PDB file of C-alpha atoms and ligand atoms in Angstrom:
ATOM      1  CA  MET A  72     105.161 125.285  89.056  1.00  0.00           C
ATOM      2  CA  SER A  73     107.370 124.961  92.128  1.00  0.00           C
ATOM      3  CA  VAL A  74     110.935 123.706  91.921  1.00  0.00           C
ATOM      4  CA  ARG A  75     109.827 120.480  93.629  1.00  0.00           C
ATOM      5  CA  HIS A  76     107.309 119.848  90.853  1.00  0.00           C
ATOM      6  CA  SER A  77     109.346 120.847  87.847  1.00  0.00           C
ATOM      7  CA  GLY A  78     112.396 119.057  89.171  1.00  0.00           C
ATOM      8  CA  ILE A  79     116.021 119.388  88.268  1.00  0.00           C
ATOM      9  CA  GLY A  80     118.594 116.862  87.068  1.00  0.00           C
ATOM     10  CA  MET A  81     117.330 113.350  87.722  1.00  0.00           C
ATOM     11  CA  THR A  82     113.693 114.539  87.984  1.00  0.00           C
ATOM     12  CA  SER A  83     113.769 116.964  85.053  1.00  0.00           C
ATOM     13  CA  GLN A  84     111.352 117.028  82.128  1.00  0.00           C
ATOM     14  CA  ARG A  85     114.002 115.341  80.001  1.00  0.00           C
ATOM     15  CA  THR A  86     114.202 112.430  82.443  1.00  0.00           C
ATOM     16  CA  ARG A  87     110.406 112.214  82.412  1.00  0.00           C
ATOM     17  CA  ASN A  88     110.318 112.228  78.611  1.00  0.00           C
ATOM     18  CA  ARG A  89     112.636 109.250  78.647  1.00  0.00           C
ATOM     19  CA  LEU A  90     110.097 107.345  80.737  1.00  0.00           C
ATOM     20  CA  ILE A  91     107.339 108.173  78.248  1.00  0.00           C
ATOM     21  CA  GLU A  92     109.486 106.938  75.371  1.00  0.00           C
ATOM     22  CA  ARG A  93     110.171 103.773  77.326  1.00  0.00           C
ATOM     23  CA  LEU A  94     106.429 103.226  77.912  1.00  0.00           C
ATOM     24  CA  ARG A  95     105.830 103.690  74.196  1.00  0.00           C
ATOM     25  CA  ALA A  96     108.529 101.138  73.402  1.00  0.00           C
ATOM     26  CA  GLU A  97     106.894  98.738  75.867  1.00  0.00           C
ATOM     27  CA  GLY A  98     103.655  98.987  73.912  1.00  0.00           C
ATOM     28  CA  ILE A  99     101.548 101.733  75.512  1.00  0.00           C
ATOM     29  CA  GLN A 100      99.726 103.392  72.604  1.00  0.00           C
ATOM     30  CA  ASP A 101      96.965 105.528  74.113  1.00  0.00           C
ATOM     31  CA  GLU A 102      98.207 109.117  73.759  1.00  0.00           C
ATOM     32  CA  VAL A 103      95.819 110.288  76.481  1.00  0.00           C
ATOM     33  CA  VAL A 104      97.423 107.849  78.916  1.00  0.00           C
ATOM     34  CA  LEU A 105     100.945 108.813  77.841  1.00  0.00           C
ATOM     35  CA  ALA A 106     100.106 112.504  78.329  1.00  0.00           C
ATOM     36  CA  ALA A 107      98.695 111.740  81.792  1.00  0.00           C
ATOM     37  CA  MET A 108     101.857 109.804  82.724  1.00  0.00           C
ATOM     38  CA  ASN A 109     103.913 112.741  81.530  1.00  0.00           C
ATOM     39  CA  ALA A 110     101.837 115.237  83.534  1.00  0.00           C
ATOM     40  CA  VAL A 111     102.218 113.543  86.927  1.00  0.00           C
ATOM     41  CA  PRO A 112     105.555 114.089  88.707  1.00  0.00           C
ATOM     42  CA  ARG A 113     106.334 110.645  90.155  1.00  0.00           C
ATOM     43  CA  HIS A 114     109.269 111.881  92.232  1.00  0.00           C
ATOM     44  CA  ILE A 115     107.027 113.653  94.739  1.00  0.00           C
ATOM     45  CA  PHE A 116     105.492 110.258  95.613  1.00  0.00           C
ATOM     46  CA  VAL A 117     108.737 108.557  96.598  1.00  0.00           C
ATOM     47  CA  ASP A 118     111.229 109.081  99.408  1.00  0.00           C
ATOM     48  CA  GLU A 119     113.761 111.786  98.671  1.00  0.00           C
ATOM     49  CA  ALA A 120     116.499 109.139  98.785  1.00  0.00           C
ATOM     50  CA  LEU A 121     114.763 107.360  95.878  1.00  0.00           C
ATOM     51  CA  ALA A 122     113.899 110.467  93.827  1.00  0.00           C
ATOM     52  CA  SER A 123     116.704 109.757  91.364  1.00  0.00           C
ATOM     53  CA  ARG A 124     114.968 106.467  90.499  1.00  0.00           C
ATOM     54  CA  ALA A 125     111.466 107.933  90.304  1.00  0.00           C
ATOM     55  CA  TYR A 126     111.406 107.877  86.490  1.00  0.00           C
ATOM     56  CA  ASP A 127     112.905 104.423  86.119  1.00  0.00           C
ATOM     57  CA  ASP A 128     110.272 101.934  85.072  1.00  0.00           C
ATOM     58  CA  VAL A 129     110.367 100.022  88.356  1.00  0.00           C
ATOM     59  CA  ALA A 130     108.215  99.564  91.445  1.00  0.00           C
ATOM     60  CA  LEU A 131     109.695 101.338  94.485  1.00  0.00           C
ATOM     61  CA  PRO A 132     109.196 100.795  98.239  1.00  0.00           C
ATOM     62  CA  LEU A 133     106.651 103.021  99.989  1.00  0.00           C
ATOM     63  CA  GLY A 134     107.172 101.782 103.537  1.00  0.00           C
ATOM     64  CA  PHE A 135     104.652  99.624 105.451  1.00  0.00           C
ATOM     65  CA  GLY A 136     105.673  96.717 103.205  1.00  0.00           C
ATOM     66  CA  GLN A 137     103.916  98.363 100.245  1.00  0.00           C
ATOM     67  CA  THR A 138     105.193  99.584  96.885  1.00  0.00           C
ATOM     68  CA  ILE A 139     104.479 102.367  94.417  1.00  0.00           C
ATOM     69  CA  SER A 140     103.490 100.545  91.228  1.00  0.00           C
ATOM     70  CA  GLN A 141     105.760 100.293  88.206  1.00  0.00           C
ATOM     71  CA  PRO A 142     104.874 103.070  85.692  1.00  0.00           C
ATOM     72  CA  TYR A 143     104.358 100.528  82.907  1.00  0.00           C
ATOM     73  CA  ILE A 144     101.724  98.681  84.959  1.00  0.00           C
ATOM     74  CA  VAL A 145      99.939 101.925  85.879  1.00  0.00           C
ATOM     75  CA  ALA A 146      99.883 102.990  82.214  1.00  0.00           C
ATOM     76  CA  ARG A 147      98.843  99.538  80.996  1.00  0.00           C
ATOM     77  CA  MET A 148      95.976  99.182  83.474  1.00  0.00           C
ATOM     78  CA  ILE A 149      94.648 102.662  82.724  1.00  0.00           C
ATOM     79  CA  GLU A 150      94.962 102.076  78.986  1.00  0.00           C
ATOM     80  CA  ILE A 151      92.862  98.905  79.302  1.00  0.00           C
ATOM     81  CA  LEU A 152      90.379 100.650  81.601  1.00  0.00           C
ATOM     82  CA  ARG A 153      89.948 103.586  79.231  1.00  0.00           C
ATOM     83  CA  ASN A 154      89.656 101.539  76.065  1.00  0.00           C
ATOM     84  CA  GLY A 155      90.025 104.793  74.135  1.00  0.00           C
ATOM     85  CA  LYS A 156      86.993 106.390  75.813  1.00  0.00           C
ATOM     86  CA  GLN A 157      86.549 109.219  78.302  1.00  0.00           C
ATOM     87  CA  LEU A 158      86.071 107.851  81.827  1.00  0.00           C
ATOM     88  CA  LYS A 159      83.511 109.405  84.140  1.00  0.00           C
ATOM     89  CA  ARG A 160      83.619 107.829  87.601  1.00  0.00           C
ATOM     90  CA  VAL A 161      86.485 105.519  88.568  1.00  0.00           C
ATOM     91  CA  LEU A 162      87.233 103.537  91.716  1.00  0.00           C
ATOM     92  CA  GLU A 163      90.743 102.516  92.724  1.00  0.00           C
ATOM     93  CA  VAL A 164      91.237 100.010  95.553  1.00  0.00           C
ATOM     94  CA  GLY A 165      94.673 100.472  97.157  1.00  0.00           C
ATOM     95  CA  THR A 166      95.683 104.140  96.985  1.00  0.00           C
ATOM     96  CA  GLY A 167      99.154 103.628  98.412  1.00  0.00           C
ATOM     97  CA  CYS A 168     100.699 107.095  98.303  1.00  0.00           C
ATOM     98  CA  GLY A 169      98.386 108.127  95.469  1.00  0.00           C
ATOM     99  CA  TYR A 170     100.488 107.909  92.317  1.00  0.00           C
ATOM    100  CA  GLN A 171      98.023 105.949  90.198  1.00  0.00           C
ATOM    101  CA  ALA A 172      95.118 108.005  91.599  1.00  0.00           C
ATOM    102  CA  ALA A 173      96.901 111.156  90.386  1.00  0.00           C
ATOM    103  CA  VAL A 174      97.312 109.648  86.910  1.00  0.00           C
ATOM    104  CA  LEU A 175      93.663 108.553  86.900  1.00  0.00           C
ATOM    105  CA  ALA A 176      92.679 112.113  87.861  1.00  0.00           C
ATOM    106  CA  GLN A 177      94.084 113.222  84.504  1.00  0.00           C
ATOM    107  CA  VAL A 178      91.895 110.856  82.483  1.00  0.00           C
ATOM    108  CA  ALA A 179      88.646 110.561  84.503  1.00  0.00           C
ATOM    109  CA  GLN A 180      86.095 113.117  85.655  1.00  0.00           C
ATOM    110  CA  GLU A 181      85.880 111.734  89.191  1.00  0.00           C
ATOM    111  CA  VAL A 182      88.272 109.396  91.004  1.00  0.00           C
ATOM    112  CA  TYR A 183      87.537 107.592  94.265  1.00  0.00           C
ATOM    113  CA  SER A 184      90.379 105.723  95.891  1.00  0.00           C
ATOM    114  CA  VAL A 185      90.406 103.616  99.055  1.00  0.00           C
ATOM    115  CA  GLU A 186      93.417 102.727 101.266  1.00  0.00           C
ATOM    116  CA  ARG A 187      93.458 100.522 104.396  1.00  0.00           C
ATOM    117  CA  ILE A 188      96.756 101.830 105.890  1.00  0.00           C
ATOM    118  CA  GLN A 189      96.162 105.160 107.616  1.00  0.00           C
ATOM    119  CA  PRO A 190      99.632 106.764 107.230  1.00  0.00           C
ATOM    120  CA  LEU A 191      99.561 105.993 103.498  1.00  0.00           C
ATOM    121  CA  TYR A 192      96.070 107.457 103.193  1.00  0.00           C
ATOM    122  CA  GLU A 193      97.325 110.616 104.931  1.00  0.00           C
ATOM    123  CA  ARG A 194     100.371 110.846 102.699  1.00  0.00           C
ATOM    124  CA  ALA A 195      98.179 110.436  99.624  1.00  0.00           C
ATOM    125  CA  GLN A 196      95.879 113.234 100.867  1.00  0.00           C
ATOM    126  CA  GLN A 197      98.923 115.464 101.133  1.00  0.00           C
ATOM    127  CA  HIS A 198     100.018 114.606  97.591  1.00  0.00           C
ATOM    128  CA  MET A 199      96.565 115.292  96.129  1.00  0.00           C
ATOM    129  CA  LYS A 200      96.559 118.702  97.828  1.00  0.00           C
ATOM    130  CA  GLU A 201     100.023 119.445  96.501  1.00  0.00           C
ATOM    131  CA  LEU A 202      98.947 118.519  92.963  1.00  0.00           C
ATOM    132  CA  ASN A 203      95.605 120.325  93.198  1.00  0.00           C
ATOM    133  CA  ALA A 204      93.830 117.113  92.232  1.00  0.00           C
ATOM    134  CA  HIS A 205      90.344 118.316  93.140  1.00  0.00           C
ATOM    135  CA  ASN A 206      88.555 115.494  91.353  1.00  0.00           C
ATOM    136  CA  VAL A 207      90.082 112.814  93.623  1.00  0.00           C
ATOM    137  CA  THR A 208      88.253 111.659  96.758  1.00  0.00           C
ATOM    138  CA  LEU A 209      90.273 109.473  99.112  1.00  0.00           C
ATOM    139  CA  ARG A 210      88.871 107.158 101.783  1.00  0.00           C
ATOM    140  CA  TYR A 211      90.572 105.414 104.671  1.00  0.00           C
ATOM    141  CA  ALA A 212      88.736 102.088 104.652  1.00  0.00           C
ATOM    142  CA  ASP A 213      88.824  98.447 103.618  1.00  0.00           C
ATOM    143  CA  GLY A 214      88.094  98.749  99.921  1.00  0.00           C
ATOM    144  CA  GLY A 215      87.655  95.037  99.275  1.00  0.00           C
ATOM    145  CA  MET A 216      83.899  95.534  98.981  1.00  0.00           C
ATOM    146  CA  GLY A 217      84.206  98.725  96.968  1.00  0.00           C
ATOM    147  CA  LEU A 218      82.217 101.853  97.712  1.00  0.00           C
ATOM    148  CA  PRO A 219      78.527 100.941  97.314  1.00  0.00           C
ATOM    149  CA  GLU A 220      77.395 104.433  98.362  1.00  0.00           C
ATOM    150  CA  VAL A 221      79.237 106.002  95.396  1.00  0.00           C
ATOM    151  CA  ALA A 222      78.624 103.244  92.780  1.00  0.00           C
ATOM    152  CA  PRO A 223      78.100 102.667  89.918  1.00  0.00           C
ATOM    153  CA  PHE A 224      81.570 103.168  88.435  1.00  0.00           C
ATOM    154  CA  ASP A 225      82.426 102.976  84.781  1.00  0.00           C
ATOM    155  CA  GLY A 226      85.920 101.868  85.750  1.00  0.00           C
ATOM    156  CA  ILE A 227      87.337  99.921  88.700  1.00  0.00           C
ATOM    157  CA  ILE A 228      91.074  99.320  89.217  1.00  0.00           C
ATOM    158  CA  MET A 229      92.461  97.062  91.920  1.00  0.00           C
ATOM    159  CA  ALA A 230      96.026  97.889  92.972  1.00  0.00           C
ATOM    160  CA  ALA A 231      96.319  94.777  95.148  1.00  0.00           C
ATOM    161  CA  ALA A 232      95.839  91.130  94.198  1.00  0.00           C
ATOM    162  CA  ALA A 233      92.882  88.992  95.291  1.00  0.00           C
ATOM    163  CA  THR A 234      92.388  85.288  94.649  1.00  0.00           C
ATOM    164  CA  HIS A 235      88.884  85.860  93.284  1.00  0.00           C
ATOM    165  CA  VAL A 236      86.684  88.735  92.171  1.00  0.00           C
ATOM    166  CA  ALA A 237      84.390  89.972  94.942  1.00  0.00           C
ATOM    167  CA  PRO A 238      80.745  89.879  93.762  1.00  0.00           C
ATOM    168  CA  ALA A 239      80.179  93.180  95.621  1.00  0.00           C
ATOM    169  CA  LEU A 240      82.676  94.860  93.291  1.00  0.00           C
ATOM    170  CA  LEU A 241      81.108  93.368  90.175  1.00  0.00           C
ATOM    171  CA  SER A 242      77.730  94.772  91.143  1.00  0.00           C
ATOM    172  CA  GLN A 243      79.257  98.276  91.419  1.00  0.00           C
ATOM    173  CA  LEU A 244      80.322  98.217  87.781  1.00  0.00           C
ATOM    174  CA  ALA A 245      78.016 100.198  85.478  1.00  0.00           C
ATOM    175  CA  PRO A 246      76.775  98.517  82.280  1.00  0.00           C
ATOM    176  CA  GLY A 247      79.474  99.193  79.693  1.00  0.00           C
ATOM    177  CA  GLY A 248      81.985  99.453  82.535  1.00  0.00           C
ATOM    178  CA  ARG A 249      85.383  97.789  82.879  1.00  0.00           C
ATOM    179  CA  MET A 250      87.326  96.442  85.802  1.00  0.00           C
ATOM    180  CA  VAL A 251      91.065  95.728  85.666  1.00  0.00           C
ATOM    181  CA  LEU A 252      92.615  93.712  88.468  1.00  0.00           C
ATOM    182  CA  PRO A 253      95.451  91.366  89.385  1.00  0.00           C
ATOM    183  CA  LEU A 254      94.183  87.897  90.297  1.00  0.00           C
ATOM    184  CA  GLY A 255      95.977  85.024  92.006  1.00  0.00           C
ATOM    185  CA  ALA A 256      98.295  84.341  94.926  1.00  0.00           C
ATOM    186  CA  GLN A 257     101.880  83.195  94.127  1.00  0.00           C
ATOM    187  CA  GLU A 258     101.182  83.386  90.401  1.00  0.00           C
ATOM    188  CA  GLN A 259      99.174  86.392  89.370  1.00  0.00           C
ATOM    189  CA  TYR A 260      97.813  87.649  86.110  1.00  0.00           C
ATOM    190  CA  LEU A 261      96.025  90.781  85.037  1.00  0.00           C
ATOM    191  CA  CYS A 262      92.340  90.292  84.410  1.00  0.00           C
ATOM    192  CA  LEU A 263      89.839  92.451  82.529  1.00  0.00           C
ATOM    193  CA  ILE A 264      86.153  92.203  83.345  1.00  0.00           C
ATOM    194  CA  GLU A 265      83.665  93.889  81.038  1.00  0.00           C
ATOM    195  CA  ARG A 266      80.022  94.349  81.960  1.00  0.00           C
ATOM    196  CA  ASP A 267      77.295  94.654  79.352  1.00  0.00           C
ATOM    197  CA  GLU A 268      73.489  94.346  79.492  1.00  0.00           C
ATOM    198  CA  LYS A 269      73.728  90.563  79.398  1.00  0.00           C
ATOM    199  CA  GLY A 270      76.422  89.988  81.994  1.00  0.00           C
ATOM    200  CA  TYR A 271      80.161  89.887  82.591  1.00  0.00           C
ATOM    201  CA  ARG A 272      83.021  88.806  80.367  1.00  0.00           C
ATOM    202  CA  GLU A 273      86.428  87.954  81.772  1.00  0.00           C
ATOM    203  CA  THR A 274      89.668  88.145  79.783  1.00  0.00           C
ATOM    204  CA  ARG A 275      92.969  86.902  81.142  1.00  0.00           C
ATOM    205  CA  LEU A 276      95.955  89.140  80.285  1.00  0.00           C
ATOM    206  CA  GLU A 277      99.659  89.081  81.163  1.00  0.00           C
ATOM    207  CA  ALA A 278     101.432  87.822  84.297  1.00  0.00           C
ATOM    208  CA  VAL A 279     101.962  90.485  87.008  1.00  0.00           C
ATOM    209  CA  LYS A 280     103.207  90.851  90.593  1.00  0.00           C
ATOM    210  CA  PHE A 281     101.194  92.864  93.117  1.00  0.00           C
ATOM    211  CA  VAL A 282     101.004  93.056  96.916  1.00  0.00           C
ATOM    212  CA  PRO A 283      98.040  91.086  98.298  1.00  0.00           C
ATOM    213  CA  LEU A 284      94.615  92.567  98.966  1.00  0.00           C
ATOM    214  CA  LEU A 285      94.187  92.398 102.751  1.00  0.00           C
ATOM    215  CA  MET A 286      91.120  92.666 104.912  1.00  0.00           C
ATOM    216  CA  GLY A 287      90.266  95.316 107.480  1.00  0.00           C
ATOM    217  CA  LYS A 288      91.886  98.652 108.307  1.00  0.00           C
ATOM    218  CA  ALA A 289      95.448  98.948 109.616  1.00  0.00           C
TER     219      ALA A 289
HETATM  220  N1  SAH B1460      98.060 102.571  93.724  1.00  0.00           N
HETATM  221  C1  SAH B1460      99.378 102.548  94.310  1.00  0.00           C
HETATM  222  C2  SAH B1460      99.850 101.151  94.601  1.00  0.00           C
HETATM  223  C3  SAH B1460      99.835 100.863  96.054  1.00  0.00           C
HETATM  224  S1  SAH B1460     100.243  99.192  96.492  1.00  0.00           S
HETATM  225  C4  SAH B1460     100.350 103.298  93.410  1.00  0.00           C
HETATM  226  O1  SAH B1460      99.927 104.111  92.620  1.00  0.00           O
HETATM  227  O2  SAH B1460     101.540 103.096  93.517  1.00  0.00           O
HETATM  228  C5  SAH B1460      98.632  98.583  96.917  1.00  0.00           C
HETATM  229  C6  SAH B1460      97.957  99.216  98.092  1.00  0.00           C
HETATM  230  O3  SAH B1460      96.746  98.488  98.333  1.00  0.00           O
HETATM  231  C7  SAH B1460      98.733  99.186  99.403  1.00  0.00           C
HETATM  232  O4  SAH B1460      98.929 100.496  99.850  1.00  0.00           O
HETATM  233  C8  SAH B1460      97.821  98.409 100.366  1.00  0.00           C
HETATM  234  O5  SAH B1460      97.827  98.901 101.681  1.00  0.00           O
HETATM  235  C9  SAH B1460      96.452  98.603  99.705  1.00  0.00           C
HETATM  236  N2  SAH B1460      95.427  97.624 100.064  1.00  0.00           N
HETATM  237  C10 SAH B1460      95.543  96.277 100.213  1.00  0.00           C
HETATM  238  N3  SAH B1460      94.359  95.734 100.551  1.00  0.00           N
HETATM  239  C11 SAH B1460      93.453  96.750 100.629  1.00  0.00           C
HETATM  240  C12 SAH B1460      92.063  96.840 100.931  1.00  0.00           C
HETATM  241  N4  SAH B1460      91.326  95.760 101.257  1.00  0.00           N
HETATM  242  N5  SAH B1460      91.470  98.063 100.914  1.00  0.00           N
HETATM  243  C13 SAH B1460      92.181  99.166 100.614  1.00  0.00           C
HETATM  244  N6  SAH B1460      93.497  99.160 100.300  1.00  0.00           N
HETATM  245  C14 SAH B1460      94.135  97.968 100.318  1.00  0.00           C
END
């Protein structure tokens, strides 16, 4: 491992362990998710000036008005998505700089992630290369309608908030699959959608705060 990955001082393994203990205290129980969070160096995803805060449990600015998600939210969404089972093919809408995609790569066989802002997509590509995340495929596109050519997915995660669930995304969920997404405008909550042979079931979870899902490429 390079110095940049192993980190020193504020980005050391000890600092990272503290984050994992914090996530545990906040209620994350899935050991597979905790191990994945521990395996991904978050400091490489943030500006060098912010590296000392990379293992604080807070969202941080990415530029372009976007943020790298709070570790707790990443862990929570993946824990719900996994539901204690091995994930095969997962779609993430809103790659940002690729942090959550890198965590997903640890717990799923194949990860597809879509980003509408080109410089962020390029930065995420760079990060995946640096981490040797060969099972992650990134796309520069509007992901609001998912990736029909790759579907079905057994997991779909939205990293940006919509006011309603796009039917196109629902249809890309495999039977037995789960989708976790923030819903709402000013007031948002996390929503779980489960698909079975008969249809879809929606469960409303805790209040959250995400950037909005926007249309088109930028
Ligand atoms: N997954 C990121 C979070 C990025 S913030 C992480 O791990 O930190 C959400 C991202 O969703 C932003 O980068 C934003 O540009 C992107 N986004 C918003 N609407 C989108 C859309 N329709 N298609 C693809 N990406 C979108």
